[in-house]
Each structure stands twice: as C-alpha cells, then as structure tokens.
mmCIF file of C-alpha atoms in Angstrom:
data_model
loop_
_atom_site.group_PDB
_atom_site.id
_atom_site.type_symbol
_atom_site.label_atom_id
_atom_site.label_comp_id
_atom_site.label_asym_id
_atom_site.label_seq_id
_atom_site.Cartn_x
_atom_site.Cartn_y
_atom_site.Cartn_z
ATOM 1 C CA MET A 1 -22.845 30.935 10.344
ATOM 2 C CA THR A 2 -24.822 32.913 13.050
ATOM 3 C CA THR A 3 -26.132 31.124 16.091
ATOM 4 C CA TRP A 4 -29.051 31.979 18.237
ATOM 5 C CA ASN A 5 -26.612 33.010 20.985
ATOM 6 C CA GLU A 6 -24.786 35.575 18.759
ATOM 7 C CA PRO A 7 -27.364 38.066 17.390
ATOM 8 C CA SER A 8 -25.774 40.164 14.630
ATOM 9 C CA GLU A 9 -26.548 42.092 11.541
ATOM 10 C CA ARG A 10 -27.133 38.335 10.126
ATOM 11 C CA GLN A 11 -29.879 37.731 12.615
ATOM 12 C CA ILE A 12 -32.296 40.363 13.731
ATOM 13 C CA LEU A 13 -34.629 39.275 16.462
ATOM 14 C CA LYS A 14 -38.251 40.384 16.373
ATOM 15 C CA GLU A 15 -39.263 43.246 18.382
ATOM 16 C CA PRO A 16 -41.767 42.711 21.133
ATOM 17 C CA ALA A 17 -45.315 42.485 19.970
ATOM 18 C CA THR A 18 -47.582 45.467 20.782
ATOM 19 C CA GLU A 19 -51.043 44.801 22.169
ATOM 20 C CA SER A 20 -53.761 45.687 19.697
ATOM 21 C CA SER A 21 -57.577 45.010 19.869
ATOM 22 C CA SER A 22 -58.277 45.970 16.210
ATOM 23 C CA SER A 23 -59.131 43.172 13.938
ATOM 24 C CA PRO A 24 -57.341 42.823 10.570
ATOM 25 C CA SER A 25 -58.957 44.814 7.688
ATOM 26 C CA LEU A 26 -58.313 42.138 5.178
ATOM 27 C CA ALA A 27 -57.374 38.576 6.611
ATOM 28 C CA PRO A 28 -56.421 36.116 3.810
ATOM 29 C CA HIS A 29 -59.108 33.700 5.227
ATOM 30 C CA PRO A 30 -61.765 33.719 8.230
ATOM 31 C CA VAL A 31 -60.845 32.388 11.749
ATOM 32 C CA LEU A 32 -60.471 28.871 11.730
ATOM 33 C CA THR A 33 -61.754 27.818 15.008
ATOM 34 C CA ASP A 34 -60.560 24.145 14.802
ATOM 35 C CA TYR A 35 -57.154 25.654 15.419
ATOM 36 C CA TYR A 36 -57.479 28.918 17.515
ATOM 37 C CA ALA A 37 -60.493 30.698 19.010
ATOM 38 C CA ASP A 38 -59.986 34.178 17.696
ATOM 39 C CA GLY A 39 -57.748 36.281 15.469
ATOM 40 C CA ASP A 40 -55.609 37.297 18.414
ATOM 41 C CA GLN A 41 -54.575 33.783 19.063
ATOM 42 C CA ARG A 42 -53.849 33.050 15.384
ATOM 43 C CA GLN A 43 -50.179 34.229 15.105
ATOM 44 C CA SER A 44 -48.922 32.431 18.166
ATOM 45 C CA ARG A 45 -50.850 29.258 17.503
ATOM 46 C CA VAL A 46 -49.568 29.102 13.937
ATOM 47 C CA ASP A 47 -46.020 29.909 15.075
ATOM 48 C CA ALA A 48 -46.218 26.965 17.430
ATOM 49 C CA MET A 49 -47.355 24.581 14.715
ATOM 50 C CA PHE A 50 -44.501 25.502 12.572
ATOM 51 C CA ASP A 51 -42.122 25.490 15.285
ATOM 52 C CA ALA A 52 -43.065 21.880 16.200
ATOM 53 C CA SER A 53 -43.205 20.690 12.600
ATOM 54 C CA ALA A 54 -39.881 22.452 11.585
ATOM 55 C CA PRO A 55 -37.689 19.203 11.677
ATOM 56 C CA HIS A 56 -40.109 17.393 9.381
ATOM 57 C CA TYR A 57 -41.065 20.234 6.975
ATOM 58 C CA ASP A 58 -38.508 19.705 4.224
ATOM 59 C CA TRP A 59 -39.355 16.007 4.086
ATOM 60 C CA ILE A 60 -43.022 16.736 3.852
ATOM 61 C CA ILE A 61 -42.792 19.229 1.116
ATOM 62 C CA SER A 62 -40.667 16.869 -0.816
ATOM 63 C CA MET A 63 -43.003 13.894 -0.420
ATOM 64 C CA MET A 64 -46.169 15.919 -1.354
ATOM 65 C CA SER A 65 -44.617 17.286 -4.489
ATOM 66 C CA PHE A 66 -42.965 14.064 -5.465
ATOM 67 C CA GLY A 67 -39.730 16.012 -5.397
ATOM 68 C CA SER A 68 -40.530 18.467 -8.093
ATOM 69 C CA GLY A 69 -40.933 21.483 -5.687
ATOM 70 C CA ARG A 70 -37.645 22.832 -5.731
ATOM 71 C CA ARG A 71 -37.368 22.656 -9.448
ATOM 72 C CA TYR A 72 -40.748 24.516 -9.801
ATOM 73 C CA ARG A 73 -39.743 27.172 -7.300
ATOM 74 C CA ALA A 74 -36.456 27.886 -9.197
ATOM 75 C CA GLU A 75 -38.247 28.115 -12.499
ATOM 76 C CA ALA A 76 -40.647 30.520 -11.158
ATOM 77 C CA MET A 77 -38.006 32.653 -9.390
ATOM 78 C CA HIS A 78 -35.921 32.895 -12.598
ATOM 79 C CA ARG A 79 -39.075 33.491 -14.829
ATOM 80 C CA HIS A 80 -40.007 36.563 -12.836
ATOM 81 C CA GLY A 81 -36.458 38.097 -12.898
ATOM 82 C CA LEU A 82 -34.118 36.691 -10.288
ATOM 83 C CA ALA A 83 -30.602 37.425 -11.382
ATOM 84 C CA ALA A 84 -26.971 37.710 -10.140
ATOM 85 C CA GLY A 85 -26.215 40.607 -7.923
ATOM 86 C CA MET A 86 -29.710 41.299 -6.712
ATOM 87 C CA LYS A 87 -30.812 41.999 -3.268
ATOM 88 C CA VAL A 88 -33.537 39.700 -2.338
ATOM 89 C CA LEU A 89 -35.994 39.504 0.642
ATOM 90 C CA ASP A 90 -37.787 36.113 1.083
ATOM 91 C CA VAL A 91 -40.867 36.648 3.365
ATOM 92 C CA GLY A 92 -42.418 33.564 5.233
ATOM 93 C CA SER A 93 -38.942 31.897 4.234
ATOM 94 C CA GLY A 94 -39.685 28.698 6.443
ATOM 95 C CA THR A 95 -36.898 26.333 5.972
ATOM 96 C CA GLY A 96 -35.249 28.548 3.273
ATOM 97 C CA LEU A 97 -36.484 26.804 0.051
ATOM 98 C CA LEU A 98 -36.597 30.014 -1.791
ATOM 99 C CA ALA A 99 -33.831 31.857 -0.123
ATOM 100 C CA LEU A 100 -31.275 28.995 -0.967
ATOM 101 C CA ILE A 101 -32.330 29.348 -4.560
ATOM 102 C CA ALA A 102 -31.999 33.015 -4.483
ATOM 103 C CA GLN A 103 -28.501 32.737 -2.693
ATOM 104 C CA GLU A 104 -27.349 30.368 -5.421
ATOM 105 C CA THR A 105 -28.233 33.007 -8.030
ATOM 106 C CA VAL A 106 -27.319 36.382 -6.621
ATOM 107 C CA GLY A 107 -23.813 35.239 -5.848
ATOM 108 C CA GLU A 108 -21.341 36.985 -3.509
ATOM 109 C CA SER A 109 -22.359 40.418 -5.023
ATOM 110 C CA GLY A 110 -25.935 40.068 -3.941
ATOM 111 C CA ARG A 111 -27.669 39.695 -0.754
ATOM 112 C CA VAL A 112 -30.669 37.402 0.389
ATOM 113 C CA VAL A 113 -32.583 37.844 3.740
ATOM 114 C CA ALA A 114 -34.942 35.268 4.982
ATOM 115 C CA VAL A 115 -37.864 36.450 7.160
ATOM 116 C CA ASP A 116 -40.106 34.252 9.157
ATOM 117 C CA PRO A 117 -42.040 34.441 12.541
ATOM 118 C CA SER A 118 -41.130 30.905 13.452
ATOM 119 C CA GLU A 119 -37.980 30.551 15.179
ATOM 120 C CA GLY A 120 -37.858 26.866 14.623
ATOM 121 C CA MET A 121 -38.237 27.142 10.824
ATOM 122 C CA LEU A 122 -35.478 29.833 10.566
ATOM 123 C CA ALA A 123 -33.304 27.290 12.618
ATOM 124 C CA GLU A 124 -33.758 24.651 9.956
ATOM 125 C CA ALA A 125 -33.144 27.392 7.270
ATOM 126 C CA ARG A 126 -29.752 28.148 8.958
ATOM 127 C CA GLN A 127 -28.715 24.497 9.034
ATOM 128 C CA ASN A 128 -29.782 24.398 5.343
ATOM 129 C CA GLY A 129 -27.228 27.199 4.629
ATOM 130 C CA VAL A 130 -29.330 30.266 4.572
ATOM 131 C CA ARG A 131 -26.981 33.086 5.668
ATOM 132 C CA GLU A 132 -29.177 35.849 6.878
ATOM 133 C CA THR A 133 -32.379 35.513 8.807
ATOM 134 C CA VAL A 134 -34.733 37.898 10.532
ATOM 135 C CA VAL A 135 -37.431 36.625 13.024
ATOM 136 C CA ALA A 136 -40.390 38.870 12.177
ATOM 137 C CA THR A 137 -43.933 38.864 10.539
ATOM 138 C CA GLY A 138 -44.321 40.265 7.036
ATOM 139 C CA ASP A 139 -46.447 43.267 8.214
ATOM 140 C CA LYS A 140 -43.778 44.671 10.591
ATOM 141 C CA MET A 141 -40.220 44.059 9.372
ATOM 142 C CA PRO A 142 -37.180 45.636 11.153
ATOM 143 C CA LEU A 143 -35.698 46.631 7.742
ATOM 144 C CA GLU A 144 -34.965 49.902 6.123
ATOM 145 C CA ASP A 145 -37.013 51.329 3.197
ATOM 146 C CA ASP A 146 -36.115 50.838 -0.467
ATOM 147 C CA GLN A 147 -33.645 48.100 0.212
ATOM 148 C CA PHE A 148 -34.449 45.127 -2.193
ATOM 149 C CA ASP A 149 -34.712 44.357 -5.876
ATOM 150 C CA LEU A 150 -36.995 41.412 -5.376
ATOM 151 C CA LEU A 151 -39.236 40.233 -2.701
ATOM 152 C CA SER A 152 -40.448 36.614 -2.802
ATOM 153 C CA MET A 153 -43.030 34.558 -0.661
ATOM 154 C CA GLY A 154 -43.588 30.916 -1.223
ATOM 155 C CA TYR A 155 -46.879 29.366 -0.119
ATOM 156 C CA ALA A 156 -47.153 31.572 2.948
ATOM 157 C CA LEU A 157 -49.584 34.342 2.015
ATOM 158 C CA ARG A 158 -52.480 32.324 3.519
ATOM 159 C CA HIS A 159 -50.593 32.717 7.087
ATOM 160 C CA VAL A 160 -50.470 36.496 7.186
ATOM 161 C CA ALA A 161 -52.854 38.423 9.446
ATOM 162 C CA ASP A 162 -53.650 41.343 6.879
ATOM 163 C CA LEU A 163 -53.172 41.448 3.277
ATOM 164 C CA GLU A 164 -53.183 45.224 3.067
ATOM 165 C CA ALA A 165 -50.862 45.957 5.962
ATOM 166 C CA THR A 166 -48.495 43.168 4.619
ATOM 167 C CA PHE A 167 -48.458 44.439 1.078
ATOM 168 C CA ALA A 168 -47.918 48.030 2.160
ATOM 169 C CA GLU A 169 -44.791 46.910 4.026
ATOM 170 C CA TYR A 170 -43.573 44.802 1.101
ATOM 171 C CA ARG A 171 -43.734 47.942 -0.942
ATOM 172 C CA ARG A 172 -41.960 50.051 1.703
ATOM 173 C CA VAL A 173 -38.825 47.657 1.598
ATOM 174 C CA LEU A 174 -38.757 47.296 -2.114
ATOM 175 C CA LYS A 175 -36.576 49.692 -4.234
ATOM 176 C CA PRO A 176 -38.521 51.827 -6.885
ATOM 177 C CA ASP A 177 -39.307 49.304 -9.723
ATOM 178 C CA GLY A 178 -38.635 46.338 -7.527
ATOM 179 C CA LYS A 179 -40.622 43.274 -7.956
ATOM 180 C CA VAL A 180 -42.905 41.165 -5.688
ATOM 181 C CA LEU A 181 -43.365 37.528 -6.419
ATOM 182 C CA LEU A 182 -45.961 35.505 -4.429
ATOM 183 C CA LEU A 183 -46.324 31.879 -4.983
ATOM 184 C CA GLU A 184 -49.533 30.269 -3.946
ATOM 185 C CA ILE A 185 -51.733 27.261 -4.265
ATOM 186 C CA THR A 186 -55.401 28.384 -5.191
ATOM 187 C CA ARG A 187 -58.443 26.459 -4.566
ATOM 188 C CA PRO A 188 -59.727 24.557 -7.823
ATOM 189 C CA GLN A 189 -62.684 25.858 -9.261
ATOM 190 C CA ASN A 190 -63.563 22.632 -11.017
ATOM 191 C CA ARG A 191 -65.490 20.337 -8.607
ATOM 192 C CA LEU A 192 -63.639 17.194 -9.465
ATOM 193 C CA GLY A 193 -60.225 19.016 -9.199
ATOM 194 C CA PHE A 194 -61.389 20.385 -5.888
ATOM 195 C CA PHE A 195 -62.464 17.056 -4.417
ATOM 196 C CA LEU A 196 -59.221 15.303 -5.629
ATOM 197 C CA LEU A 197 -56.782 18.002 -4.240
ATOM 198 C CA ARG A 198 -58.702 18.147 -0.905
ATOM 199 C CA LEU A 199 -58.535 14.324 -0.710
ATOM 200 C CA TYR A 200 -54.676 14.347 -1.187
ATOM 201 C CA LEU A 201 -53.688 17.452 0.751
ATOM 202 C CA ARG A 202 -56.031 17.107 3.787
ATOM 203 C CA GLY A 203 -56.505 13.277 3.770
ATOM 204 C CA LEU A 204 -53.572 11.479 2.377
ATOM 205 C CA VAL A 205 -50.660 13.764 3.089
ATOM 206 C CA PRO A 206 -51.559 14.446 6.748
ATOM 207 C CA LEU A 207 -51.951 10.523 7.273
ATOM 208 C CA VAL A 208 -48.640 9.788 5.496
ATOM 209 C CA THR A 209 -46.918 12.470 7.539
ATOM 210 C CA ARG A 210 -48.235 10.942 10.916
ATOM 211 C CA MET A 211 -47.242 7.263 9.866
ATOM 212 C CA ILE A 212 -43.728 8.015 8.583
ATOM 213 C CA ARG A 213 -42.641 10.892 10.677
ATOM 214 C CA ARG A 214 -44.694 10.123 13.810
ATOM 215 C CA SER A 215 -45.427 13.629 14.626
ATOM 216 C CA PRO A 216 -49.188 14.546 15.389
ATOM 217 C CA GLU A 217 -47.937 18.216 15.295
ATOM 218 C CA ALA A 218 -46.753 17.928 11.737
ATOM 219 C CA GLN A 219 -49.978 16.022 10.928
ATOM 220 C CA GLU A 220 -52.095 18.997 12.292
ATOM 221 C CA LEU A 221 -50.025 21.436 10.378
ATOM 222 C CA MET A 222 -50.844 19.652 7.078
ATOM 223 C CA ARG A 223 -54.551 19.725 7.691
ATOM 224 C CA TYR A 224 -54.190 23.310 8.606
ATOM 225 C CA TYR A 225 -52.376 23.803 5.343
ATOM 226 C CA TRP A 226 -55.300 22.606 3.392
ATOM 227 C CA ASP A 227 -57.999 24.432 5.472
ATOM 228 C CA THR A 228 -56.282 27.791 4.694
ATOM 229 C CA ILE A 229 -56.339 26.872 0.976
ATOM 230 C CA GLU A 230 -60.048 26.049 0.999
ATOM 231 C CA ASN A 231 -60.980 29.189 2.848
ATOM 232 C CA CYS A 232 -58.565 31.619 1.247
ATOM 233 C CA VAL A 233 -59.938 34.671 -0.396
ATOM 234 C CA PRO A 234 -60.173 34.517 -4.086
ATOM 235 C CA PRO A 235 -57.335 35.633 -6.618
ATOM 236 C CA GLU A 236 -59.073 38.841 -7.372
ATOM 237 C CA THR A 237 -58.982 40.054 -3.794
ATOM 238 C CA ILE A 238 -55.351 39.397 -3.589
ATOM 239 C CA LEU A 239 -54.812 41.286 -6.692
ATOM 240 C CA ASP A 240 -56.796 44.221 -5.690
ATOM 241 C CA ALA A 241 -54.966 44.239 -2.315
ATOM 242 C CA LEU A 242 -51.612 44.567 -4.249
ATOM 243 C CA ARG A 243 -52.956 47.421 -6.299
ATOM 244 C CA ALA A 244 -54.319 49.166 -3.207
ATOM 245 C CA ALA A 245 -50.757 48.994 -1.773
ATOM 246 C CA GLY A 246 -49.483 50.936 -4.539
ATOM 247 C CA PHE A 247 -48.122 48.097 -6.825
ATOM 248 C CA ARG A 248 -48.437 48.509 -10.652
ATOM 249 C CA GLU A 249 -48.465 46.158 -13.344
ATOM 250 C CA VAL A 250 -50.259 43.480 -11.122
ATOM 251 C CA LYS A 251 -50.641 40.186 -12.674
ATOM 252 C CA ARG A 252 -51.512 36.435 -11.897
ATOM 253 C CA HIS A 253 -49.865 33.658 -13.865
ATOM 254 C CA THR A 254 -51.167 30.142 -13.336
ATOM 255 C CA VAL A 255 -49.799 26.706 -13.654
ATOM 256 C CA LEU A 256 -51.871 23.627 -13.790
ATOM 257 C CA GLY A 257 -54.765 25.799 -12.642
ATOM 258 C CA ILE A 258 -53.837 25.688 -8.960
ATOM 259 C CA PHE A 259 -50.323 27.076 -8.724
ATOM 260 C CA SER A 260 -50.683 31.010 -8.674
ATOM 261 C CA GLU A 261 -47.692 33.373 -9.242
ATOM 262 C CA TYR A 262 -48.859 36.819 -8.228
ATOM 263 C CA THR A 263 -46.562 39.813 -9.334
ATOM 264 C CA GLY A 264 -46.395 43.570 -9.239
ATOM 265 C CA VAL A 265 -43.901 46.257 -9.649
ATOM 266 C CA ALA A 266 -43.301 48.891 -6.550
#
C-alpha cells in the first residue's frame, strides 16, 4: 500500500491552488459564516474540519445510521450499475466507504480511484484498504479524459465550491455513456420531518459525538453537516446543473423522502 512518503501512480498529490478572485457561479449553499467568513476561506476551513475529524468519522457515520449506512450505499451502487471489471471514480471519497464497496465488486480486472481534498480522510481510507487515492477537489482533478465507467459521490455534493464546474469535470473524466451517481441527504419538505431530522442531526448526533469521542472538532463537523443540508439548493437546481454540464437521462430517485440518488449519463 502506498504511503505518504512514496508518491506514485497510486497517489497523485493535489496541484498547488491558483489564486482566483471570482466567486462560484453556482455554489450548493450560501456562505455559512458560523464556520468561515467568505467563499475564499471555505475550502481550507472545511478541509481542516475533515482532517481533524478523520479518526472519528467512520464511528460517527455508523452510529448516526444505526449501522445501516454501508448496506444502503452498496444497494444504491449496485442498483445504478456497479459491476465487475468497471473503472470507478469515487469523488469526495472521505474514508473510502463507497470506494471499498466498488473495489469488492470490480475485482482485479477493474480499477477504483478515491478522490478527496482532505489528506486526513484519505489517510483513513488507505488504512481501511482503499488502494488508489488522489488528493484533489472535484472541480479540478489531475486525471485524463474519458477514463471511468462510473463516477460516485456519497454525501459530499454539499461540500463542493461550484456545481457547474464540478459537474463539467465529472463529465470530462467519464467515458462516453459513463454514469454519474450522487448520493445526498435532502432537507425534508414536511415540517415535522424537518424538525425531527434537524433535532437528530444537529442536536443529538453532535452531542453524542462530543460525549463519546471527546472531539470538539468532530462535534463542529457534524453541526456543519446539518447546516449544509438545511441550506442546500433544491433538487431541481442540482438536476438542472447536471443537464447544463451535458449529462442526459438525468433523474432523481428518493428513498424515505430524504435520501436522494441523482444520476445521469455522459
């Protein structure tokens, strides 16, 4: 397994960021000033939260989903076409939850690449068994055109800077007729459902995280997790952005009214 001191084809480091004064054309949510002052600070601040929380992340996800998260992810990946021999790109891979599912399915004849801007999260992913990692943001990936059969993203769409630029990059790296699959949590439209989900994700989950893991950074990350859900653009905006990037057969499948599965064909 590749280590941080041995960069190779299995680990491609992020290129130095270039300065830009332009604001994102379509951010997934407005600036959240409880966490960063403006859009220019967003990426570094979010990366720092994930880096600090990385050792706790898998425990938190398992706890908050009552242990069902991996099963649902696997079902969603297979429902939307994951198969042996595929080349899969998992963006916003974090600790590798989707990438590991993909590795198990594609086998030795396939390939799975995990992309994430957080070095801490990808370090956990490699410890978990993810073989190929790339430190990068989804809108600027050091990968060649037309490489992948399936691009997955699990609950990280809310953390990109620009939906339009990100989706254009996704289409670039997918093969013709390749598929994109975006898993997300969507704010409930029902007032009672919204109240209960907010109470759980912004109240109970951060509290339990702080009590059990004794990590104020992980507690803050889980509060941020909900705040991005609450302030995220509506599903129609995401679907329109996929179409604008050139994806066809764009659809949204929902589970229990809050889990959204966005798909499109390159």
